[in-house]
XYZ file of C-alpha atoms in Angstrom:
421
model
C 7.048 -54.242 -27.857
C 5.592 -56.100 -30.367
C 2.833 -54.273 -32.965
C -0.688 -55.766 -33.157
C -1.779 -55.593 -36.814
C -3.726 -52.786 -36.221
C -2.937 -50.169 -39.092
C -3.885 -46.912 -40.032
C -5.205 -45.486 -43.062
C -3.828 -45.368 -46.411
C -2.411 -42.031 -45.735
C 0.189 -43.016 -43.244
C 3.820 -44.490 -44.513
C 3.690 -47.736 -45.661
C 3.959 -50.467 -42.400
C 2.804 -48.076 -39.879
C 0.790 -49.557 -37.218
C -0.442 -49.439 -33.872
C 1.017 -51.276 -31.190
C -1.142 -53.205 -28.249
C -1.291 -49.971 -26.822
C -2.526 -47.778 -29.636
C 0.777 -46.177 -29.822
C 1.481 -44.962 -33.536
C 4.781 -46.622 -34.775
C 6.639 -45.586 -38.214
C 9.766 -47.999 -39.466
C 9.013 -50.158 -36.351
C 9.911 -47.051 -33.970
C 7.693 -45.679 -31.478
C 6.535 -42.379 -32.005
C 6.548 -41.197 -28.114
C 10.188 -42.751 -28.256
C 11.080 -40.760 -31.450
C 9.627 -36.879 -30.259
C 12.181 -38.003 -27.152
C 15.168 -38.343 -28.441
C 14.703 -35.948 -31.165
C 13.095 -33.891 -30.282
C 9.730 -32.080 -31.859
C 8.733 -30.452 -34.234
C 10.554 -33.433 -36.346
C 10.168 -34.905 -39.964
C 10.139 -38.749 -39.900
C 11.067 -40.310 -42.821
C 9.870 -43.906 -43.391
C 12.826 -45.078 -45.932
C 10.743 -48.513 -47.428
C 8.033 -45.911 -47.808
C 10.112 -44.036 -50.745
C 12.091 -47.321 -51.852
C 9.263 -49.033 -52.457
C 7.256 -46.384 -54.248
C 10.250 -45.564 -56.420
C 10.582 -49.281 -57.634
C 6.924 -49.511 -58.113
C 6.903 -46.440 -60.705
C 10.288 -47.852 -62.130
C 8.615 -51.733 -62.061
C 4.971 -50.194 -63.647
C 7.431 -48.238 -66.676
C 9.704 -51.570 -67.733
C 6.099 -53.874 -67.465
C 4.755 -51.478 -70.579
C 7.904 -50.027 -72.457
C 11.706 -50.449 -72.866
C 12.484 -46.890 -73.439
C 11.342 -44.925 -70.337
C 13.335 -42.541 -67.183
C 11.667 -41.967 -64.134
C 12.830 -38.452 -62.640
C 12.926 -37.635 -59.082
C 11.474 -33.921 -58.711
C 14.081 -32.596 -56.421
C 12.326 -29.591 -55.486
C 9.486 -31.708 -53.696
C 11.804 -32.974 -50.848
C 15.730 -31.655 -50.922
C 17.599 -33.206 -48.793
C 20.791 -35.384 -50.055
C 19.558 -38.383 -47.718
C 17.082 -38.943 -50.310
C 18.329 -37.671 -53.411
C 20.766 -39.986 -53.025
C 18.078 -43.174 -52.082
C 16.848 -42.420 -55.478
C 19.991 -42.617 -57.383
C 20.655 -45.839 -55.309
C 17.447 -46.800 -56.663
C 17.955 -45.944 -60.270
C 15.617 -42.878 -60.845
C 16.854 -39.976 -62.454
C 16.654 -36.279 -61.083
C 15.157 -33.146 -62.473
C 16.837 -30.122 -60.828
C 15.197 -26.120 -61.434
C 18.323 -24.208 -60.268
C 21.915 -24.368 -59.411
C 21.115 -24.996 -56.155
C 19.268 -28.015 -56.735
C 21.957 -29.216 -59.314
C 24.645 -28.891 -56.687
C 22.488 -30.990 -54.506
C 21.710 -33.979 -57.259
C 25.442 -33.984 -57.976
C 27.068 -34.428 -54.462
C 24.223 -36.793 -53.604
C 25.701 -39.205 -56.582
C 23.375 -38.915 -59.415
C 25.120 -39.853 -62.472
C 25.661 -35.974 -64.632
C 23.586 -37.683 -67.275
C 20.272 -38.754 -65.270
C 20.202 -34.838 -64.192
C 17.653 -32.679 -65.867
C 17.204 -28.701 -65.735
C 14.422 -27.443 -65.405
C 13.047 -23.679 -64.713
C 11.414 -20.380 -66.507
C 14.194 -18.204 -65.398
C 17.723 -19.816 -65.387
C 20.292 -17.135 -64.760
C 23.809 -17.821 -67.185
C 25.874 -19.198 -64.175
C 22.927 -21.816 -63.976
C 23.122 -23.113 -67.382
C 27.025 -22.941 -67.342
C 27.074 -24.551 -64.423
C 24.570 -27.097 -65.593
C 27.528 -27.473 -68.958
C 30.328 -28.042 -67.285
C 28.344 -30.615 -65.144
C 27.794 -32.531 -68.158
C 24.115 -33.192 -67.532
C 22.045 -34.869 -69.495
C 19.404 -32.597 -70.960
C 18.562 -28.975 -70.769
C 14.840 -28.210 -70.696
C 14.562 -25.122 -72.348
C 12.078 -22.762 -71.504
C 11.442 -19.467 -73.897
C 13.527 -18.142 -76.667
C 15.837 -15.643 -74.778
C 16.957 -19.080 -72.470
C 17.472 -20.728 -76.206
C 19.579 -17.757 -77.498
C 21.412 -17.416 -74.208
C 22.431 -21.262 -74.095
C 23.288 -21.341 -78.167
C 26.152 -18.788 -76.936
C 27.506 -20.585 -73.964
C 27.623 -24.046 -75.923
C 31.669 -23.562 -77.145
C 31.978 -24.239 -80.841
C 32.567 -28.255 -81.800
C 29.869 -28.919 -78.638
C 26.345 -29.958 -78.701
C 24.393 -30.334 -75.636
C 20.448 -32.235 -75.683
C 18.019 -31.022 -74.936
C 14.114 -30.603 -74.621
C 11.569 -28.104 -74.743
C 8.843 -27.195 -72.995
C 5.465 -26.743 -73.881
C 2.770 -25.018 -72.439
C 0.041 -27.070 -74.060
C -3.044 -24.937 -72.868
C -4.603 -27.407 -70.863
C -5.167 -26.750 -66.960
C -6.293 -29.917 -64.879
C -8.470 -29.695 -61.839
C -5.832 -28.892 -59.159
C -5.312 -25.475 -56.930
C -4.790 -22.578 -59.155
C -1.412 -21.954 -57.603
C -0.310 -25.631 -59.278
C -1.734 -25.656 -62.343
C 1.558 -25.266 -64.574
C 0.107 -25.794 -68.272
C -2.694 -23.752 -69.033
C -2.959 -20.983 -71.244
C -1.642 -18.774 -69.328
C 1.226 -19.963 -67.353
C 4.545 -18.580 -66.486
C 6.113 -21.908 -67.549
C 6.992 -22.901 -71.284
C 6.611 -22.176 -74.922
C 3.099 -21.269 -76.012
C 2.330 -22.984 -79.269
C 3.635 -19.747 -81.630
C 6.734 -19.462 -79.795
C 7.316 -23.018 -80.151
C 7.253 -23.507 -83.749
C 10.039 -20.830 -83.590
C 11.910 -22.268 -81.031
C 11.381 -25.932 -83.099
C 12.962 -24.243 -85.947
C 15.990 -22.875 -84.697
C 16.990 -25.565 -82.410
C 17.164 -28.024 -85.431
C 19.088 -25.491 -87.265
C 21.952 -24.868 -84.640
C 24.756 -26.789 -84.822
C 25.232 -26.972 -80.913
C 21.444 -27.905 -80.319
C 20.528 -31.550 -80.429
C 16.451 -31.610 -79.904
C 15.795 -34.206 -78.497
C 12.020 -34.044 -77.745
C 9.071 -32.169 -76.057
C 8.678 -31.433 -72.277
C 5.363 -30.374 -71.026
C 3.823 -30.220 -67.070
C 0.344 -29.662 -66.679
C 0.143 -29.106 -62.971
C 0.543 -31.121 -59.517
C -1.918 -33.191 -56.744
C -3.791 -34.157 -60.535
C -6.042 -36.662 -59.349
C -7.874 -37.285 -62.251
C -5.871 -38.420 -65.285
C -8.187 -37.402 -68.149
C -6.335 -33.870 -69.252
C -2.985 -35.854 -70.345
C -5.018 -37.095 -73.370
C -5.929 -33.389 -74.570
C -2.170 -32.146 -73.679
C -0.304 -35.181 -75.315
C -2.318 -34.136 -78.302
C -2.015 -30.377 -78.588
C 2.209 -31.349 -77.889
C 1.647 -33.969 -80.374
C 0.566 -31.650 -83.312
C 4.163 -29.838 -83.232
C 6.523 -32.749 -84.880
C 7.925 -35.961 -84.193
C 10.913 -36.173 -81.420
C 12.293 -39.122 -79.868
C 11.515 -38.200 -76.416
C 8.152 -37.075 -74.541
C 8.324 -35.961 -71.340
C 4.740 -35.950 -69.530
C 5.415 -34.187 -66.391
C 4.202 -35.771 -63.889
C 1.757 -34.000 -61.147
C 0.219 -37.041 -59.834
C -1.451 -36.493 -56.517
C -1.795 -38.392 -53.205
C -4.307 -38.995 -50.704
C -3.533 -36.282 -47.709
C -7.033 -37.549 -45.840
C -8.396 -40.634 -45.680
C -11.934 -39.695 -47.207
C -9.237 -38.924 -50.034
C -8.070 -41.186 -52.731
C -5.489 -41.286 -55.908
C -4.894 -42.979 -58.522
C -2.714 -46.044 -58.222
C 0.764 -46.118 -60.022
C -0.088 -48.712 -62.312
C -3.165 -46.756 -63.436
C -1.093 -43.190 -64.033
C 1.676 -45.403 -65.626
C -0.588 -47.423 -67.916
C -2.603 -44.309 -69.119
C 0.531 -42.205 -70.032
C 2.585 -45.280 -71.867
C -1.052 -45.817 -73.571
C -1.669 -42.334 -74.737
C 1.584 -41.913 -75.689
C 1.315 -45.340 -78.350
C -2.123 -44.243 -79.222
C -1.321 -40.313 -79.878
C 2.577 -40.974 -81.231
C 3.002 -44.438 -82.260
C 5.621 -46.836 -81.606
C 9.613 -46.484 -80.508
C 9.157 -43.254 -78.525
C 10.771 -42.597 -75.370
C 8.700 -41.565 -72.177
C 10.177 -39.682 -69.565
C 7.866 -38.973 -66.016
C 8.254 -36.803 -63.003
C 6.463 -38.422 -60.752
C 6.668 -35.696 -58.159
C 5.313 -35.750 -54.952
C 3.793 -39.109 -55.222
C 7.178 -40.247 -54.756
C 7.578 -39.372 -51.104
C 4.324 -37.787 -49.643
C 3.109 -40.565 -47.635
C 6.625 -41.425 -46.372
C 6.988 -39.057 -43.808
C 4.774 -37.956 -40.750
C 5.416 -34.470 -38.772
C 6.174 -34.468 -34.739
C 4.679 -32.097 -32.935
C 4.587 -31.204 -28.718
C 1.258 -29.384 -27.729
C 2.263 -26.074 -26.284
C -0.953 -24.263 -24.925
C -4.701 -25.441 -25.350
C -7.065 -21.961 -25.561
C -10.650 -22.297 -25.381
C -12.378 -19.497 -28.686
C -15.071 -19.126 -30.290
C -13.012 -22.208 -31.408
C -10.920 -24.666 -29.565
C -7.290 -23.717 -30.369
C -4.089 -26.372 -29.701
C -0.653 -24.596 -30.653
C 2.196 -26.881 -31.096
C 5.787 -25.793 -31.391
C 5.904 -25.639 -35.068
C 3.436 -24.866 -37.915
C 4.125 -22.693 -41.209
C 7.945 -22.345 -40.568
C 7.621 -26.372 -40.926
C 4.649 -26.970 -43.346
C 3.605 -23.621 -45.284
C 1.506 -25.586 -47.360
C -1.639 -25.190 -45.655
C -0.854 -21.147 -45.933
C -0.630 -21.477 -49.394
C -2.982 -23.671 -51.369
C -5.409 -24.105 -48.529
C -4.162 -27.515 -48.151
C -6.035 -30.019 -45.957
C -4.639 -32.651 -43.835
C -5.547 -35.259 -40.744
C -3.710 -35.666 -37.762
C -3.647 -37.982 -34.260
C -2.844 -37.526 -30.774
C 0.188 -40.498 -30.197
C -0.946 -42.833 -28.028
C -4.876 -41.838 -27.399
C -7.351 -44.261 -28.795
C -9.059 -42.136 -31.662
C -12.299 -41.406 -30.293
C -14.202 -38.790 -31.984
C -14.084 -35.292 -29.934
C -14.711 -31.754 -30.674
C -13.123 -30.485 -33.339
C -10.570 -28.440 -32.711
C -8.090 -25.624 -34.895
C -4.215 -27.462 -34.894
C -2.404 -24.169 -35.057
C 0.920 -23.197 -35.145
C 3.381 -21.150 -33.041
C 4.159 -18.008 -34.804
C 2.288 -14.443 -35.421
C 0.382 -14.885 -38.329
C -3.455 -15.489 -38.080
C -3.239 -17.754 -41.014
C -0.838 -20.426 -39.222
C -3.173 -22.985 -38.528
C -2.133 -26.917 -39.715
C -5.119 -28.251 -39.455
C -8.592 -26.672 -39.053
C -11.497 -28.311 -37.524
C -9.675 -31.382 -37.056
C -11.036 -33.865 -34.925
C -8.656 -34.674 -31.830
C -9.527 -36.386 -28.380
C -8.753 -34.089 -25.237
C -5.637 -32.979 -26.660
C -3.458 -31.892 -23.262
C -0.027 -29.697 -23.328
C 2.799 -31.948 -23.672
C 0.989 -34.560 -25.931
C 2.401 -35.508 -29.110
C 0.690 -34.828 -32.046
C 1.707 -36.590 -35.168
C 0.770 -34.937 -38.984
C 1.037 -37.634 -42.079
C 1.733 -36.575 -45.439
C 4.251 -34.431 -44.893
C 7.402 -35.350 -47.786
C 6.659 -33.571 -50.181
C 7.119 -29.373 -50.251
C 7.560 -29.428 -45.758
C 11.416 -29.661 -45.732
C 11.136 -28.135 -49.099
C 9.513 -24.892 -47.949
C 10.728 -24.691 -44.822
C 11.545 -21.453 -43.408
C 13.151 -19.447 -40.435
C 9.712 -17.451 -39.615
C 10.102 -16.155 -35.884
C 13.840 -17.331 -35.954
C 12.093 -20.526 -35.675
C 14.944 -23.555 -36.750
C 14.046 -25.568 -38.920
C 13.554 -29.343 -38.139
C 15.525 -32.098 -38.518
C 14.919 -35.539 -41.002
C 15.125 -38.560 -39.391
C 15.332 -41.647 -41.379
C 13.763 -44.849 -39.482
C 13.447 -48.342 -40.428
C 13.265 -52.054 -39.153
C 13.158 -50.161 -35.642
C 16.653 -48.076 -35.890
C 16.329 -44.491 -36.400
C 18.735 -41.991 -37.310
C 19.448 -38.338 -38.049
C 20.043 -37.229 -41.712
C 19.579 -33.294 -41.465
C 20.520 -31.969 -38.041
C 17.958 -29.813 -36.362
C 19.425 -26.254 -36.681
C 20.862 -24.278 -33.910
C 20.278 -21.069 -32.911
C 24.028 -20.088 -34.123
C 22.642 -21.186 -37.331
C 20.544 -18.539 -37.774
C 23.015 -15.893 -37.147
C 26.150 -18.212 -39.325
C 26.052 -16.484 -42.481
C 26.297 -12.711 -40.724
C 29.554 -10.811 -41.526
């Protein structure tokens, strides 16, 4: 059936509409049609959604500098089908653990657009991470600097970066806030003088630059200017990497900045605070594939509280988000016109009093057996998905130009008990 050009709001994947009948459709597929065949709770992945938001970050870079890598934060959405979209597309990958690494590699990134990350990388990790051949090493506190000197054999070098904790903490959740003075993440400005020192001394170190991360969902752009310039007071590198942390909409009373604005204030404070001829790297993180992808759910049971409460058959073993930073989100019943009701608590099947999706969330007469459809779900549901309950986890389901099609196979029951000896 052909879609009216009725949209939704800027929170859905990019090119979802409503067809003449109000049903939601994503990559030209119906929703109803989708929860069918594969059944709920489901992640559907709208695959323009993340091409088109990696070449606008990679278009927004080359319009304001010729010395610039965009990296894919792997840890926001790990699954190979897209890891390897993004190599297609010519991003590079940060990875924080050998897991991750093994991931980037058999999805196709090229050893050199590969970046490690993390505050704790065992030895296997950064040997494994050496004999991949990757491109740099972000280096994280002096034991980590010592412990890589010794695995680099003599004659070697390997690049690398690293990373600051610049003192600055943005106005984000607490439990994202990755550069303040206080963080579990980086060199604080003593340690890095030290570290600065004895990198440039080794002979298997090449220091390449400065890596800091102030924290993630940043909506408002003004602390890069105070971090760039704490970073900024410790030498001149070649490379700068900025992080990334930029946040999306998850409601549509929401808004974020656009990706011409983040890119244009970074590539400016970075010419302002440095000068000319450096190199930028950027990890745009979950603005990358948020918005592509939109949650299935099957209403299970309807129970009438204090508060109205409509279980579905999945909740934190699918989205543990909400569990964790408080996070808010919107949702629809598929195929109801979206008339206001009475709000109602969008909870979750398993036995935890804190598994609720959505609270107070506005839904129309939501019935057993409706579906229920959740936006903003790339980034950190796949990621953090768990087996809570024995619950399997969900499957990914690419769609596009009205095809749809498996990429990570719901998992089984045998699944759960596979790894038993």
């Amino acid at each position: 059936m052909a879609t009216t050009q009725t949209s939704v709001s800027h929170v859905w994947p990019l090119g979802t509409t409503l067809d003449a009948n109000g049903v939601l459709q994503l990559g030209g597929c119906d929703a109803r049609e989708l929860a069918r065949e594969f059944g709920t709770p489901a992640y559907i992945v709208v695959e323009d959604d993340l091409r088109t938001r990696a070449r606008r970050f990679l278009a927004a870079f080359a319009a304001r500098t010729d010395d610039f890598e965009v990296h894919f934060a792997s840890k926001s959405f790990p699954a190979t089908a897209v890891l390897r979209l993004f190599a297609q597309e010519g991003l590079a990958c940060d990875v924080a653990s050998g897991g991750e690494l093994h991931l980037a590699l058999n999805a196709g990134f090229d050893p050199k657009k590969i970046h490690l990350h993390g505050n704790a990388k065992s030895e296997a990790e950064l040997q494994m991470a050496l004999d991949a051949g990757i491109g740099d090493i972000v280096v994280d506190n002096l034991v980590e600097l010592e412990r890589l000197e010794r695995l680099i054999p003599s004659g070697a070098r390997q690049r690398i970066l690293l990373r600051i904790a610049p003192g600055v903490s943005p106005d984000t959740h607490p439990k994202i806030s990755t550069g303040g003075p206080n963080t579990k993440f980086g060199f604080n400005p003593a340690d890095a003088a030290v570290a600065i020192e004895r990198a440039q001394r080794s002979d298997k170190l090449d220091l390449d630059g400065l890596h800091f991360h102030i924290g993630s969902q940043i909506l408002d752009l003004a602390p890069f200017r105070a971090a760039l310039e704490a970073v900024a007071q410790l030498g001149d590198f070649r490379t700068y990497n900025m992080g990334g942390g930029l946040g999306v909409a998850y409601t549509h009373e929401q808004s974020a900045p656009e990706i011409e604005e983040y890119v244009e204030r970074k590539v400016g404070l970075m010419r302002e605070i440095l000068g000319q001829g450096k190199r930028i790297a950027d990890e745009p993180g979950r603005a990358l594939v948020a918005h592509s992808t939109v949650t299935l759910y099957t209403v299970e049971s309807v129970k009438h509280n204090v508060v109205d409460y409509v279980a579905v058959d999945g909740g934190m073993s699918d989205n543990l988000r909400p569990m964790l930073y408080d996070a808010r989100y919107e949702a629809m019943v598929v195929g109801r016109p979206q008339t206001p009701g009475t709000p109602v608590h969008l909870a979750g099947k398993h036995c935890e009093s804190s598994d609720v999706i959505i609270a107070d969330v506005d839904l129309p007469d939501p019935q057993p057996g409706d579906i229920v459809a959740v936006p903003v779900t790339g980034a950190y549901g796949h990621a953090m998905a768990n087996n809570y309950n024995g619950q399997p986890r969900p499957p990914i389901v690419f769609v596009g130009d009205g095809h749809a099609r498996t990429v990570v196979r719901r998992e089984t029951y045998e699944d759960l008990t596979r790894r038993d000896l």
